[in-house]
Amino acid sequence: MTILDLALAFVQVGGLIILGFGAVKIIYVPLALYFNRVHRPRPVKHKYSVLSTQPMVSVIVPGYNEAVVITNCVESILSSRYSRLEVILVDDGSTDSTAEIMAALAEEYHRVRFISRANAGKGAALNTGIKAAQGDILMFVDADGIFAPDTMLHMLAGFDHPKVGAVCGDDRPVNLNRVQTMMLAVLSHVGTGLVRRALSLMHCLPIVSGNIGAFRADLVRSVGGFHEDTLGEDLELTWRVYKAGYRVNFQPKALVYAESPSTMGGLWRQRVRWSRGLLQTLRLHFGMLGKTTYGTFGLFLVFNAFTMVLIPILQLLILGILPVLYAAGRGPIPWEVLAILGWLGLFVSFVLIVFSIGLNGSWRDLRFLWTVPLWPFYSVFVGLALASAIVKELRGSPARWNKLQRTGVVSVTALDSESLRESLA
């Protein structure tokens, strides 16, 4: 058997594996529909919700060089229709005017407190906020997040069972002024509108977004707060929630609008950081994979590890081998069939996007459908970011916060509610 024969066999087997895992994800569609059926609109304050006890909520906002966004964030939180809250601003040694702005906000609003600390990273800043928090529920928000008025009510309504340890909301891009951010806005609907609904229904939602997540305060403290030496601190804490015997709910109506990376460099650094966070969490909690002790979540982690780590690398290898095979006249399928599959893939992507946007009721984002042909390039981009993350982990490269450079851009057309637009006027 020649090297070309081996390469052809690898591509054929690898292609079948990728196709198989992709086909399994089709189950997300009916699950997401069923999620909407069992989570039909109902009064936010119902008998099973912690809202019945009117819990104190501590909103913890860590910040490093957030001068252009922090004011919008705090004022949107204070405009919430749930008022029993405190806002804890933690400046992590900023080198711009963030500390001064945070201090001024604390002086102006009695529900805002300000803490300054030496730079030590996001995890350390969050833990500083946790120590100072007085609430029964801890809500963690990035400094560029802009709340809708009912976001907090919906988040609290998600605690509808004693075993719900955390609730994840829906974070959407607010800066729709670049082709890249328009594409990410469409992608976010598939990730939140479709995937989070399905995984929440199966009690398998693997991450509570660091930009819109709420946890039971006693649970966070009992598991030791955030790890300060990992990049995916929100992902890692979520897995410990499951390990402690709790589960996570998704609340699609709990909206927060935040900046997406508006430059290729910013997007690259974010995706590498996310990938390293996943790799670090997998290493720390490898023993959870496949363990029925953790219910469906333990089994899902095996599938998640394949789709998030192995499949992207397999795709990159196949993409690297295919040109060689075709140049040697050994392509696995004729060019005509390959073209048909490409168009079929685009059609399926269009259908999934429209379906996901419909689930979220964000029909105005259909105007960004023209960015779908960019998805294959984005997929390769994400795979390369994962490869870079693997190399950095193997080398033991330092784990830094490496946050986005904020622009302060707020695209009013990105906001889905009239009341939110009014709150920003």
Short mmCIF file of C-alpha atoms in Angstrom, two decimals:
data_model
loop_
_atom_site.label_atom_id
_atom_site.label_comp_id
_atom_site.label_asym_id
_atom_site.label_seq_id
_atom_site.Cartn_x
_atom_site.Cartn_y
_atom_site.Cartn_z
CA MET A 1 0.00 0.00 0.00
CA THR A 2 1.43 3.35 -1.07
CA ILE A 3 1.39 6.62 0.85
CA LEU A 4 -1.35 7.86 -1.48
CA ASP A 5 -3.44 4.80 -0.67
CA LEU A 6 -3.03 5.47 3.05
CA ALA A 7 -3.89 9.14 2.56
CA LEU A 8 -7.01 8.22 0.58
CA ALA A 9 -8.12 5.73 3.25
CA PHE A 10 -7.54 8.34 5.95
CA VAL A 11 -9.65 10.91 4.11
CA GLN A 12 -12.46 8.42 3.49
CA VAL A 13 -12.61 7.17 7.08
CA GLY A 14 -12.15 10.67 8.49
CA GLY A 15 -14.90 12.01 6.23
CA LEU A 16 -17.30 9.34 7.46
CA ILE A 17 -16.48 10.17 11.08
CA ILE A 18 -17.08 13.88 10.51
CA LEU A 19 -20.32 13.13 8.65
CA GLY A 20 -21.48 10.82 11.44
CA PHE A 21 -20.92 13.33 14.22
CA GLY A 22 -22.55 16.04 12.11
CA ALA A 23 -25.58 13.84 11.52
CA VAL A 24 -25.99 13.25 15.26
CA LYS A 25 -26.31 17.00 15.78
CA ILE A 26 -29.49 17.01 13.70
CA ILE A 27 -31.23 15.83 16.87
CA TYR A 28 -30.74 19.38 18.19
CA VAL A 29 -33.53 20.58 15.87
CA PRO A 30 -36.48 18.63 17.37
CA LEU A 31 -35.06 19.07 20.87
CA ALA A 32 -34.92 22.85 20.43
CA LEU A 33 -38.52 22.83 19.20
CA TYR A 34 -39.59 20.77 22.20
CA PHE A 35 -37.72 23.15 24.50
CA ASN A 36 -39.88 25.99 23.19
CA ARG A 37 -42.99 23.89 23.72
CA VAL A 38 -42.26 23.12 27.37
CA HIS A 39 -40.93 26.64 28.02
CA ARG A 40 -43.84 28.56 26.56
CA PRO A 41 -44.20 32.13 27.81
CA ARG A 42 -45.59 32.20 31.32
CA PRO A 43 -45.52 34.67 34.17
CA VAL A 44 -41.89 35.23 35.09
CA LYS A 45 -42.80 34.99 38.76
CA HIS A 46 -44.20 31.49 39.18
CA LYS A 47 -44.43 29.23 42.20
CA TYR A 48 -41.29 27.18 41.50
CA SER A 49 -38.99 30.16 40.94
CA VAL A 50 -36.63 31.59 43.53
CA LEU A 51 -38.38 34.87 42.68
CA SER A 52 -41.05 33.82 45.17
CA THR A 53 -38.52 34.56 47.92
CA GLN A 54 -37.26 37.80 46.34
CA PRO A 55 -33.57 36.84 46.68
CA MET A 56 -30.81 39.40 46.92
CA VAL A 57 -28.73 39.39 43.71
CA SER A 58 -25.09 40.39 43.58
CA VAL A 59 -24.01 41.35 40.06
CA ILE A 60 -20.23 41.10 39.89
CA VAL A 61 -18.52 42.98 37.06
CA PRO A 62 -14.75 42.45 36.73
CA GLY A 63 -12.89 44.94 34.61
CA TYR A 64 -9.50 45.60 33.08
CA ASN A 65 -9.24 48.70 30.86
CA GLU A 66 -13.00 48.98 30.34
CA ALA A 67 -13.34 52.78 30.37
CA VAL A 68 -15.34 53.01 27.13
CA VAL A 69 -18.01 50.47 28.11
CA ILE A 70 -18.40 50.24 31.88
CA THR A 71 -20.90 53.09 32.30
CA ASN A 72 -23.39 51.64 29.78
CA CYS A 73 -23.07 48.26 31.48
CA VAL A 74 -23.77 49.51 35.01
CA GLU A 75 -26.62 51.80 34.03
CA SER A 76 -28.35 49.00 32.09
CA ILE A 77 -28.12 46.71 35.14
CA LEU A 78 -29.53 49.41 37.42
CA SER A 79 -32.40 49.91 34.95
CA SER A 80 -33.51 46.30 35.47
CA ARG A 81 -37.09 45.67 36.51
CA TYR A 82 -35.78 43.67 39.45
CA SER A 83 -34.43 46.08 42.04
CA ARG A 84 -33.23 43.91 44.94
CA LEU A 85 -29.66 43.87 43.76
CA GLU A 86 -26.19 45.20 44.30
CA VAL A 87 -23.52 45.81 41.68
CA ILE A 88 -19.94 45.04 42.64
CA LEU A 89 -17.34 46.56 40.33
CA VAL A 90 -13.87 45.04 40.58
CA ASP A 91 -11.04 46.85 38.85
CA ASP A 92 -8.17 44.45 38.13
CA GLY A 93 -5.32 46.95 38.01
CA SER A 94 -6.45 48.84 34.91
CA THR A 95 -4.00 51.20 33.24
CA ASP A 96 -6.68 53.52 31.82
CA SER A 97 -9.41 55.46 33.62
CA THR A 98 -11.55 52.41 34.48
CA ALA A 99 -10.91 52.67 38.23
CA GLU A 100 -11.86 56.35 38.31
CA ILE A 101 -15.07 55.72 36.37
CA MET A 102 -16.00 52.77 38.58
CA ALA A 103 -15.38 54.85 41.71
CA ALA A 104 -17.56 57.65 40.32
CA LEU A 105 -20.38 55.19 39.57
CA ALA A 106 -20.19 53.86 43.13
CA GLU A 107 -20.37 57.42 44.42
CA GLU A 108 -23.39 58.21 42.24
CA TYR A 109 -25.44 55.06 42.81
CA HIS A 110 -26.01 53.64 46.30
CA ARG A 111 -26.45 50.07 44.97
CA VAL A 112 -22.98 50.10 43.39
CA ARG A 113 -19.79 49.17 45.24
CA PHE A 114 -16.26 49.52 43.94
CA ILE A 115 -13.21 47.39 44.74
CA SER A 116 -9.73 47.98 43.37
CA ARG A 117 -7.05 45.31 43.33
CA ALA A 118 -3.67 44.64 41.76
CA ASN A 119 -3.77 42.97 38.36
CA ALA A 120 -4.07 39.21 38.77
CA GLY A 121 -6.48 38.08 36.03
CA LYS A 122 -10.20 37.65 35.56
CA GLY A 123 -10.59 34.66 37.89
CA ALA A 124 -8.96 36.53 40.75
CA ALA A 125 -11.12 39.61 40.12
CA LEU A 126 -14.27 37.47 40.17
CA ASN A 127 -13.24 35.79 43.42
CA THR A 128 -12.64 39.21 44.96
CA GLY A 129 -16.20 40.13 44.04
CA ILE A 130 -17.55 36.86 45.44
CA LYS A 131 -15.92 37.52 48.83
CA ALA A 132 -17.60 40.92 49.03
CA ALA A 133 -21.00 39.80 47.72
CA GLN A 134 -24.00 39.71 50.03
CA GLY A 135 -26.52 38.18 47.59
CA ASP A 136 -28.22 34.80 47.55
CA ILE A 137 -27.64 34.68 43.78
CA LEU A 138 -24.35 35.67 42.16
CA MET A 139 -24.54 37.00 38.62
CA PHE A 140 -21.34 37.39 36.64
CA VAL A 141 -21.26 39.91 33.79
CA ASP A 142 -18.49 41.21 31.54
CA ALA A 143 -17.97 44.96 31.61
CA ASP A 144 -19.25 45.43 28.04
CA GLY A 145 -22.58 43.69 28.71
CA ILE A 146 -25.81 45.67 28.26
CA PHE A 147 -28.88 44.21 29.99
CA ALA A 148 -32.41 44.20 28.66
CA PRO A 149 -34.85 45.44 31.35
CA ASP A 150 -36.31 41.95 32.04
CA THR A 151 -33.03 40.03 31.82
CA MET A 152 -32.61 39.62 35.57
CA LEU A 153 -36.23 38.53 36.06
CA HIS A 154 -35.84 35.82 33.45
CA MET A 155 -32.52 34.69 34.90
CA LEU A 156 -34.02 34.28 38.35
CA ALA A 157 -37.06 32.48 36.93
CA GLY A 158 -34.61 29.89 35.57
CA PHE A 159 -33.96 28.66 39.11
CA ASP A 160 -37.16 26.63 38.97
CA HIS A 161 -35.93 23.52 40.77
CA PRO A 162 -33.75 22.96 43.87
CA LYS A 163 -31.21 21.11 41.72
CA VAL A 164 -30.72 24.00 39.29
CA GLY A 165 -27.37 25.38 40.38
CA ALA A 166 -26.83 27.88 37.60
CA VAL A 167 -28.67 29.66 34.79
CA CYS A 168 -27.26 30.84 31.48
CA GLY A 169 -28.77 33.68 29.49
CA ASP A 170 -28.42 34.64 25.85
CA ASP A 171 -25.56 36.94 24.88
CA ARG A 172 -25.80 38.67 21.51
CA PRO A 173 -23.45 40.99 19.60
CA VAL A 174 -24.07 44.71 20.02
CA ASN A 175 -21.45 46.03 17.58
CA LEU A 176 -22.85 45.20 14.14
CA ASN A 177 -20.61 47.62 12.26
CA ARG A 178 -18.25 45.13 10.59
CA VAL A 179 -18.68 42.17 8.23
CA GLN A 180 -17.04 39.98 10.85
CA THR A 181 -19.42 40.97 13.64
CA MET A 182 -22.42 40.55 11.33
CA MET A 183 -21.30 37.00 10.61
CA LEU A 184 -20.79 36.32 14.32
CA ALA A 185 -24.29 37.64 15.01
CA VAL A 186 -25.73 34.99 12.69
CA LEU A 187 -23.51 32.28 14.17
CA SER A 188 -24.62 33.23 17.68
CA HIS A 189 -28.22 32.36 16.84
CA VAL A 190 -27.26 28.83 15.89
CA GLY A 191 -25.20 28.47 19.08
CA THR A 192 -27.85 29.94 21.38
CA GLY A 193 -31.13 29.66 19.56
CA LEU A 194 -30.57 26.04 18.63
CA VAL A 195 -27.76 24.35 20.56
CA ARG A 196 -28.28 25.82 24.04
CA ARG A 197 -31.99 25.02 23.94
CA ALA A 198 -31.33 21.40 23.01
CA LEU A 199 -28.54 20.84 25.51
CA SER A 200 -30.44 22.54 28.33
CA LEU A 201 -33.37 20.20 27.72
CA MET A 202 -31.01 17.20 28.05
CA HIS A 203 -29.32 18.70 31.15
CA CYS A 204 -26.07 18.81 29.18
CA LEU A 205 -25.41 22.55 28.73
CA PRO A 206 -21.62 22.57 29.24
CA ILE A 207 -21.01 26.25 29.91
CA VAL A 208 -22.66 29.15 31.68
CA SER A 209 -21.50 32.16 29.70
CA GLY A 210 -19.18 34.44 31.62
CA ASN A 211 -21.07 37.38 30.18
CA ILE A 212 -24.53 36.37 31.42
CA GLY A 213 -24.46 33.69 34.09
CA ALA A 214 -26.11 33.33 37.49
CA PHE A 215 -25.23 30.85 40.25
CA ARG A 216 -26.50 29.99 43.70
CA ALA A 217 -24.11 31.81 46.02
CA ASP A 218 -23.83 28.97 48.53
CA LEU A 219 -23.00 26.53 45.72
CA VAL A 220 -20.25 28.74 44.27
CA ARG A 221 -18.65 29.11 47.68
CA SER A 222 -18.96 25.39 48.50
CA VAL A 223 -17.07 24.41 45.32
CA GLY A 224 -14.35 27.00 45.92
CA GLY A 225 -15.19 29.82 43.51
CA PHE A 226 -13.31 30.31 40.27
CA HIS A 227 -9.98 28.74 39.42
CA GLU A 228 -7.52 31.57 38.96
CA ASP A 229 -4.99 29.70 36.83
CA THR A 230 -7.28 28.65 33.96
CA LEU A 231 -8.42 30.62 30.92
CA GLY A 232 -11.90 29.09 30.70
CA GLU A 233 -12.96 29.97 34.22
CA ASP A 234 -16.68 30.03 33.32
CA LEU A 235 -16.51 26.64 31.58
CA GLU A 236 -14.53 25.04 34.40
CA LEU A 237 -16.88 26.30 37.11
CA THR A 238 -19.88 25.00 35.17
CA TRP A 239 -18.43 21.49 35.12
CA ARG A 240 -17.95 21.65 38.89
CA VAL A 241 -21.63 22.59 39.22
CA TYR A 242 -22.52 19.30 37.52
CA LYS A 243 -19.91 17.45 39.58
CA ALA A 244 -21.59 18.75 42.74
CA GLY A 245 -24.88 17.15 41.63
CA TYR A 246 -26.60 20.22 40.17
CA ARG A 247 -27.67 21.11 36.65
CA VAL A 248 -27.82 24.19 34.44
CA ASN A 249 -30.81 25.88 32.79
CA PHE A 250 -30.88 28.10 29.71
CA GLN A 251 -33.11 31.18 29.62
CA PRO A 252 -33.33 32.47 26.02
CA LYS A 253 -35.28 35.57 27.00
CA ALA A 254 -32.56 36.70 29.43
CA LEU A 255 -30.69 38.93 26.99
CA VAL A 256 -27.41 40.75 27.29
CA TYR A 257 -25.76 42.55 24.40
CA ALA A 258 -21.97 42.61 24.29
CA GLU A 259 -19.13 43.32 21.91
CA SER A 260 -17.93 40.65 19.51
CA PRO A 261 -14.36 40.81 18.19
CA SER A 262 -14.30 43.37 15.39
CA THR A 263 -10.80 42.54 14.09
CA MET A 264 -9.23 39.31 12.89
CA GLY A 265 -6.54 39.63 15.54
CA GLY A 266 -9.10 40.06 18.30
CA LEU A 267 -11.12 37.10 17.05
CA TRP A 268 -7.99 34.94 16.83
CA ARG A 269 -6.93 35.73 20.39
CA GLN A 270 -10.46 35.09 21.69
CA ARG A 271 -10.79 31.72 19.94
CA VAL A 272 -7.33 30.60 21.05
CA ARG A 273 -8.20 31.59 24.62
CA TRP A 274 -11.51 29.72 24.48
CA SER A 275 -9.81 26.63 23.04
CA ARG A 276 -7.14 26.68 25.72
CA GLY A 277 -9.86 27.03 28.34
CA LEU A 278 -11.58 23.92 26.97
CA LEU A 279 -8.33 21.94 26.87
CA GLN A 280 -7.47 22.96 30.44
CA THR A 281 -10.94 22.03 31.68
CA LEU A 282 -10.78 18.67 29.92
CA ARG A 283 -7.47 17.99 31.61
CA LEU A 284 -8.74 18.99 35.04
CA HIS A 285 -11.98 17.01 34.80
CA PHE A 286 -11.05 14.17 32.46
CA GLY A 287 -12.46 11.72 34.99
CA MET A 288 -15.98 13.04 34.34
CA LEU A 289 -16.00 11.87 30.72
CA GLY A 290 -18.35 8.95 30.20
CA LYS A 291 -19.27 8.68 33.89
CA THR A 292 -22.98 7.99 34.38
CA THR A 293 -22.52 9.31 37.93
CA TYR A 294 -23.06 12.73 36.39
CA GLY A 295 -26.12 11.66 34.42
CA THR A 296 -26.41 12.55 30.76
CA PHE A 297 -23.77 15.24 31.22
CA GLY A 298 -21.01 12.68 31.79
CA LEU A 299 -21.94 10.85 28.59
CA PHE A 300 -22.29 14.09 26.64
CA LEU A 301 -18.75 15.14 27.58
CA VAL A 302 -17.37 12.30 25.46
CA PHE A 303 -19.31 13.54 22.43
CA ASN A 304 -18.30 17.12 23.26
CA ALA A 305 -14.60 16.23 23.43
CA PHE A 306 -14.78 14.60 19.99
CA THR A 307 -16.72 17.43 18.32
CA MET A 308 -14.82 20.31 19.93
CA VAL A 309 -11.25 18.92 19.84
CA LEU A 310 -10.79 15.89 17.60
CA ILE A 311 -13.17 16.73 14.73
CA PRO A 312 -11.70 20.22 14.00
CA ILE A 313 -8.17 18.78 13.88
CA LEU A 314 -9.39 15.95 11.66
CA GLN A 315 -10.97 18.50 9.32
CA LEU A 316 -7.70 20.42 9.05
CA LEU A 317 -5.76 17.25 8.23
CA ILE A 318 -8.26 16.25 5.54
CA LEU A 319 -8.20 19.74 4.02
CA GLY A 320 -4.41 19.53 3.87
CA ILE A 321 -4.44 16.10 2.22
CA LEU A 322 -7.23 16.63 -0.32
CA PRO A 323 -5.29 18.95 -2.70
CA VAL A 324 -2.48 16.40 -2.88
CA LEU A 325 -4.90 13.58 -3.70
CA TYR A 326 -6.69 15.57 -6.39
CA ALA A 327 -3.37 16.69 -7.90
CA ALA A 328 -2.39 13.01 -8.11
CA GLY A 329 -5.74 12.08 -9.67
CA ARG A 330 -6.81 10.14 -6.55
CA GLY A 331 -9.58 12.41 -5.27
CA PRO A 332 -12.08 10.48 -3.10
CA ILE A 333 -15.08 11.90 -5.00
CA PRO A 334 -15.47 13.57 -8.42
CA TRP A 335 -15.31 17.37 -8.57
CA GLU A 336 -18.92 17.49 -9.74
CA VAL A 337 -20.11 15.60 -6.66
CA LEU A 338 -17.91 17.77 -4.43
CA ALA A 339 -19.55 20.89 -5.86
CA ILE A 340 -23.01 19.45 -5.25
CA LEU A 341 -22.10 18.65 -1.65
CA GLY A 342 -20.80 22.18 -1.19
CA TRP A 343 -24.05 23.73 -2.39
CA LEU A 344 -26.02 21.25 -0.27
CA GLY A 345 -23.98 22.27 2.76
CA LEU A 346 -24.75 25.94 2.13
CA PHE A 347 -28.46 25.15 1.76
CA VAL A 348 -28.54 23.21 5.04
CA SER A 349 -26.70 26.09 6.73
CA PHE A 350 -29.28 28.58 5.43
CA VAL A 351 -32.13 26.41 6.74
CA LEU A 352 -30.53 26.02 10.19
CA ILE A 353 -29.88 29.76 10.42
CA VAL A 354 -33.45 30.70 9.54
CA PHE A 355 -34.73 28.08 11.99
CA SER A 356 -32.45 29.36 14.78
CA ILE A 357 -33.28 33.00 14.14
CA GLY A 358 -36.96 32.06 14.23
CA LEU A 359 -36.52 30.36 17.61
CA ASN A 360 -34.99 33.58 18.94
CA GLY A 361 -37.60 35.76 17.24
CA SER A 362 -34.83 37.93 15.78
CA TRP A 363 -36.06 38.13 12.21
CA ARG A 364 -34.21 41.36 11.51
CA ASP A 365 -30.93 39.43 11.59
CA LEU A 366 -31.97 37.66 8.39
CA ARG A 367 -30.40 40.65 6.66
CA PHE A 368 -27.01 39.15 7.52
CA LEU A 369 -27.66 35.86 5.70
CA TRP A 370 -25.28 36.98 2.97
CA THR A 371 -22.39 36.20 5.35
CA VAL A 372 -23.11 32.43 5.29
CA PRO A 373 -20.58 31.74 2.45
CA LEU A 374 -17.91 32.93 4.89
CA TRP A 375 -18.65 30.05 7.26
CA PRO A 376 -16.27 27.50 5.66
CA PHE A 377 -13.39 29.97 6.04
CA TYR A 378 -14.44 30.66 9.63
CA SER A 379 -14.51 26.91 10.34
CA VAL A 380 -10.91 26.59 9.12
CA PHE A 381 -10.00 29.66 11.18
CA VAL A 382 -11.43 28.06 14.35
CA GLY A 383 -9.62 24.81 13.62
CA LEU A 384 -6.31 26.65 13.28
CA ALA A 385 -6.99 28.50 16.54
CA LEU A 386 -7.55 25.14 18.24
CA ALA A 387 -4.29 23.81 16.80
CA SER A 388 -2.49 26.89 18.12
CA ALA A 389 -4.08 26.37 21.53
CA ILE A 390 -2.92 22.75 21.62
CA VAL A 391 0.63 23.83 20.84
CA LYS A 392 0.52 26.52 23.55
CA GLU A 393 -0.78 24.01 26.11
CA LEU A 394 1.91 21.48 25.23
CA ARG A 395 4.54 24.20 25.60
CA GLY A 396 3.04 25.43 28.87
CA SER A 397 2.68 29.00 27.59
CA PRO A 398 1.48 31.50 30.23
CA ALA A 399 -2.30 31.78 30.61
CA ARG A 400 -3.25 35.46 30.43
CA TRP A 401 -6.63 37.23 30.55
CA ASN A 402 -5.89 38.57 27.03
CA LYS A 403 -9.27 40.31 26.83
CA LEU A 404 -10.73 42.08 23.81
CA GLN A 405 -9.89 45.66 23.06
CA ARG A 406 -13.24 47.41 23.58
CA THR A 407 -14.55 49.83 20.99
CA GLY A 408 -17.66 51.11 22.76
CA VAL A 409 -19.70 50.68 19.57
CA VAL A 410 -23.42 50.12 20.23
CA SER A 411 -25.43 49.34 17.11
CA VAL A 412 -28.96 50.32 18.07
CA THR A 413 -30.31 48.01 15.37
CA ALA A 414 -28.87 45.07 17.31
CA LEU A 415 -31.22 45.63 20.23
CA ASP A 416 -34.33 43.50 20.18
CA SER A 417 -36.63 45.45 22.49
CA GLU A 418 -38.00 48.96 22.29
CA SER A 419 -37.58 49.38 26.03
CA LEU A 420 -33.88 48.55 25.79
CA ARG A 421 -33.43 51.09 23.03
CA GLU A 422 -35.12 53.66 25.23
CA SER A 423 -32.86 52.80 28.16
CA LEU A 424 -29.82 53.61 26.00
CA ALA A 425 -31.24 56.82 24.52
#
